[in-house]
């Protein structure tokens, strides 16, 4: 299933751009008060096994209300936090449509994987 994901996503310039942005974002948020929002690190060997975690994290960040994030970082003024979030994570908005498509592809592979584990391969 990871090879199927690789085949579908590796050729996509939008997905490759998303991965690069995640890597840059991780470096920018490292050792800051917003480090808990950093995307998970991508391993070079099994990166397509972990696509689901990365997409889920991005989707959760896009759908998180500002007041929840304000509660998680109480030592920053809400307006300053909003500015920092927009500056560091604003790039995610351009991938919102693609995230839902990629998530559907991942869900499809997980469903096929579960079916094969339960039923096995047959004609």
C-alpha positions as protocol buffer text, in pm:
chain_id: "A"
residue {
  index: 1
  type: UNK
  ca { x: 0 y: 0 z: 0 }
}
residue {
  index: 2
  type: UNK
  ca { x: 293 y: 231 z: 69 }
}
residue {
  index: 3
  type: UNK
  ca { x: 413 y: 174 z: -288 }
}
residue {
  index: 4
  type: UNK
  ca { x: 68 y: 267 z: -418 }
}
residue {
  index: 5
  type: UNK
  ca { x: 78 y: 588 z: -214 }
}
residue {
  index: 6
  type: UNK
  ca { x: 427 y: 658 z: -339 }
}
residue {
  index: 7
  type: UNK
  ca { x: 314 y: 610 z: -698 }
}
residue {
  index: 8
  type: UNK
  ca { x: 19 y: 847 z: -652 }
}
residue {
  index: 9
  type: UNK
  ca { x: 190 y: 1114 z: -441 }
}
residue {
  index: 10
  type: UNK
  ca { x: 552 y: 1113 z: -553 }
}
residue {
  index: 11
  type: UNK
  ca { x: 462 y: 1245 z: -898 }
}
residue {
  index: 12
  type: UNK
  ca { x: 248 y: 1523 z: -757 }
}
residue {
  index: 13
  type: UNK
  ca { x: 434 y: 1854 z: -749 }
}
residue {
  index: 14
  type: UNK
  ca { x: 173 y: 1989 z: -506 }
}
residue {
  index: 15
  type: UNK
  ca { x: 243 y: 1705 z: -261 }
}
residue {
  index: 16
  type: UNK
  ca { x: 619 y: 1749 z: -293 }
}
residue {
  index: 17
  type: UNK
  ca { x: 575 y: 2119 z: -224 }
}
residue {
  index: 18
  type: UNK
  ca { x: 362 y: 2032 z: 82 }
}
residue {
  index: 19
  type: UNK
  ca { x: 634 y: 1801 z: 216 }
}
residue {
  index: 20
  type: UNK
  ca { x: 900 y: 2071 z: 170 }
}
residue {
  index: 21
  type: UNK
  ca { x: 682 y: 2327 z: 347 }
}
residue {
  index: 22
  type: UNK
  ca { x: 628 y: 2084 z: 636 }
}
residue {
  index: 23
  type: UNK
  ca { x: 1001 y: 2035 z: 670 }
}
residue {
  index: 24
  type: UNK
  ca { x: 1066 y: 2411 z: 669 }
}
residue {
  index: 25
  type: UNK
  ca { x: 784 y: 2469 z: 916 }
}
residue {
  index: 26
  type: UNK
  ca { x: 926 y: 2207 z: 1150 }
}
residue {
  index: 27
  type: UNK
  ca { x: 1263 y: 2384 z: 1148 }
}
residue {
  index: 28
  type: UNK
  ca { x: 1103 y: 2725 z: 1206 }
}
residue {
  index: 29
  type: UNK
  ca { x: 891 y: 2609 z: 1499 }
}
residue {
  index: 30
  type: UNK
  ca { x: 1164 y: 2405 z: 1662 }
}
residue {
  index: 31
  type: UNK
  ca { x: 1254 y: 2537 z: 2008 }
}
residue {
  index: 32
  type: UNK
  ca { x: 985 y: 2804 z: 2009 }
}
residue {
  index: 33
  type: UNK
  ca { x: 673 y: 2835 z: 2220 }
}
residue {
  index: 34
  type: UNK
  ca { x: 480 y: 2694 z: 1923 }
}
residue {
  index: 35
  type: UNK
  ca { x: 696 y: 2383 z: 1883 }
}
residue {
  index: 36
  type: UNK
  ca { x: 403 y: 2159 z: 1980 }
}
residue {
  index: 37
  type: UNK
  ca { x: 237 y: 2261 z: 1652 }
}
residue {
  index: 38
  type: UNK
  ca { x: 530 y: 2145 z: 1438 }
}
residue {
  index: 39
  type: UNK
  ca { x: 458 y: 1871 z: 1184 }
}
residue {
  index: 40
  type: UNK
  ca { x: 598 y: 1527 z: 1263 }
}
residue {
  index: 41
  type: UNK
  ca { x: 938 y: 1454 z: 1114 }
}
residue {
  index: 42
  type: UNK
  ca { x: 940 y: 1252 z: 795 }
}
residue {
  index: 43
  type: UNK
  ca { x: 1165 y: 953 z: 773 }
}
residue {
  index: 44
  type: UNK
  ca { x: 1336 y: 884 z: 444 }
}
residue {
  index: 45
  type: UNK
  ca { x: 1274 y: 507 z: 442 }
}
residue {
  index: 46
  type: UNK
  ca { x: 908 y: 472 z: 537 }
}
residue {
  index: 47
  type: UNK
  ca { x: 768 y: 816 z: 466 }
}
residue {
  index: 48
  type: UNK
  ca { x: 466 y: 681 z: 278 }
}
residue {
  index: 49
  type: UNK
  ca { x: 365 y: 468 z: 578 }
}
residue {
  index: 50
  type: UNK
  ca { x: 341 y: 791 z: 782 }
}
residue {
  index: 51
  type: UNK
  ca { x: 154 y: 1007 z: 533 }
}
residue {
  index: 52
  type: UNK
  ca { x: -166 y: 964 z: 734 }
}
residue {
  index: 53
  type: UNK
  ca { x: -16 y: 1125 z: 1046 }
}
residue {
  index: 54
  type: UNK
  ca { x: 115 y: 1421 z: 852 }
}
residue {
  index: 55
  type: UNK
  ca { x: -215 y: 1484 z: 673 }
}
residue {
  index: 56
  type: UNK
  ca { x: -416 y: 1443 z: 994 }
}
residue {
  index: 57
  type: UNK
  ca { x: -192 y: 1691 z: 1173 }
}
residue {
  index: 58
  type: UNK
  ca { x: -230 y: 1950 z: 895 }
}
residue {
  index: 59
  type: UNK
  ca { x: -606 y: 1901 z: 884 }
}
residue {
  index: 60
  type: UNK
  ca { x: -634 y: 1938 z: 1262 }
}
residue {
  index: 61
  type: UNK
  ca { x: -434 y: 2261 z: 1254 }
}
residue {
  index: 62
  type: UNK
  ca { x: -653 y: 2406 z: 982 }
}
residue {
  index: 63
  type: UNK
  ca { x: -970 y: 2322 z: 1174 }
}
residue {
  index: 64
  type: UNK
  ca { x: -851 y: 2426 z: 1524 }
}
residue {
  index: 65
  type: UNK
  ca { x: -1034 y: 2724 z: 1671 }
}
residue {
  index: 66
  type: UNK
  ca { x: -808 y: 3008 z: 1783 }
}
residue {
  index: 67
  type: UNK
  ca { x: -943 y: 3002 z: 2139 }
}
residue {
  index: 68
  type: UNK
  ca { x: -818 y: 2644 z: 2191 }
}
residue {
  index: 69
  type: UNK
  ca { x: -471 y: 2742 z: 2072 }
}
residue {
  index: 70
  type: UNK
  ca { x: -485 y: 3049 z: 2297 }
}
residue {
  index: 71
  type: UNK
  ca { x: -557 y: 2822 z: 2594 }
}
residue {
  index: 72
  type: UNK
  ca { x: -259 y: 2603 z: 2503 }
}
residue {
  index: 73
  type: UNK
  ca { x: -22 y: 2902 z: 2495 }
}
residue {
  index: 74
  type: UNK
  ca { x: -148 y: 3127 z: 2777 }
}
residue {
  index: 75
  type: UNK
  ca { x: 171 y: 3336 z: 2805 }
}
residue {
  index: 76
  type: UNK
  ca { x: 122 y: 3499 z: 2461 }
}
residue {
  index: 77
  type: UNK
  ca { x: -133 y: 3770 z: 2389 }
}
residue {
  index: 78
  type: UNK
  ca { x: -408 y: 3641 z: 2157 }
}
residue {
  index: 79
  type: UNK
  ca { x: -337 y: 3899 z: 1886 }
}
residue {
  index: 80
  type: UNK
  ca { x: 36 y: 3823 z: 1887 }
}
residue {
  index: 81
  type: UNK
  ca { x: -42 y: 3452 z: 1879 }
}
residue {
  index: 82
  type: UNK
  ca { x: -276 y: 3502 z: 1585 }
}
residue {
  index: 83
  type: UNK
  ca { x: -4 y: 3691 z: 1397 }
}
residue {
  index: 84
  type: UNK
  ca { x: 256 y: 3422 z: 1471 }
}
residue {
  index: 85
  type: UNK
  ca { x: 20 y: 3144 z: 1365 }
}
residue {
  index: 86
  type: UNK
  ca { x: -58 y: 3322 z: 1040 }
}
residue {
  index: 87
  type: UNK
  ca { x: 311 y: 3382 z: 978 }
}
residue {
  index: 88
  type: UNK
  ca { x: 427 y: 3027 z: 1059 }
}
residue {
  index: 89
  type: UNK
  ca { x: 127 y: 2817 z: 954 }
}
residue {
  index: 90
  type: UNK
  ca { x: -57 y: 3034 z: 703 }
}
residue {
  index: 91
  type: UNK
  ca { x: 85 y: 2830 z: 416 }
}
residue {
  index: 92
  type: UNK
  ca { x: -141 y: 2539 z: 513 }
}
residue {
  index: 93
  type: UNK
  ca { x: -450 y: 2714 z: 379 }
}
residue {
  index: 94
  type: UNK
  ca { x: -328 y: 2679 z: 21 }
}
residue {
  index: 95
  type: UNK
  ca { x: -328 y: 2300 z: 61 }
}
residue {
  index: 96
  type: UNK
  ca { x: -675 y: 2260 z: 215 }
}
residue {
  index: 97
  type: UNK
  ca { x: -840 y: 2115 z: -97 }
}
residue {
  index: 98
  type: UNK
  ca { x: -547 y: 1886 z: -169 }
}
residue {
  index: 99
  type: UNK
  ca { x: -542 y: 1760 z: 189 }
}
residue {
  index: 100
  type: UNK
  ca { x: -892 y: 1619 z: 156 }
}
residue {
  index: 101
  type: UNK
  ca { x: -799 y: 1445 z: -171 }
}
residue {
  index: 102
  type: UNK
  ca { x: -482 y: 1298 z: -23 }
}
residue {
  index: 103
  type: UNK
  ca { x: -672 y: 1187 z: 285 }
}
residue {
  index: 104
  type: UNK
  ca { x: -922 y: 999 z: 65 }
}
residue {
  index: 105
  type: UNK
  ca { x: -636 y: 822 z: -111 }
}
residue {
  index: 106
  type: UNK
  ca { x: -486 y: 721 z: 223 }
}
residue {
  index: 107
  type: UNK
  ca { x: -823 y: 601 z: 355 }
}
residue {
  index: 108
  type: UNK
  ca { x: -870 y: 393 z: 41 }
}
residue {
  index: 109
  type: UNK
  ca { x: -532 y: 224 z: 89 }
}
residue {
  index: 110
  type: UNK
  ca { x: -607 y: 158 z: 457 }
}
residue {
  index: 111
  type: UNK
  ca { x: -941 y: 1 z: 364 }
}
residue {
  index: 112
  type: UNK
  ca { x: -778 y: -222 z: 103 }
}
residue {
  index: 113
  type: UNK
  ca { x: -506 y: -312 z: 352 }
}
residue {
  index: 114
  type: UNK
  ca { x: -764 y: -413 z: 615 }
}
residue {
  index: 115
  type: UNK
  ca { x: -961 y: -613 z: 358 }
}
residue {
  index: 116
  type: UNK
  ca { x: -652 y: -803 z: 249 }
}
residue {
  index: 117
  type: UNK
  ca { x: -557 y: -876 z: 611 }
}
residue {
  index: 118
  type: UNK
  ca { x: -906 y: -1010 z: 686 }
}
residue {
  index: 119
  type: UNK
  ca { x: -993 y: -1189 z: 363 }
}
residue {
  index: 120
  type: UNK
  ca { x: -655 y: -1245 z: 201 }
}
residue {
  index: 121
  type: UNK
  ca { x: -592 y: -1236 z: -172 }
}
residue {
  index: 122
  type: UNK
  ca { x: -818 y: -1441 z: -392 }
}
residue {
  index: 123
  type: UNK
  ca { x: -976 y: -1432 z: -734 }
}
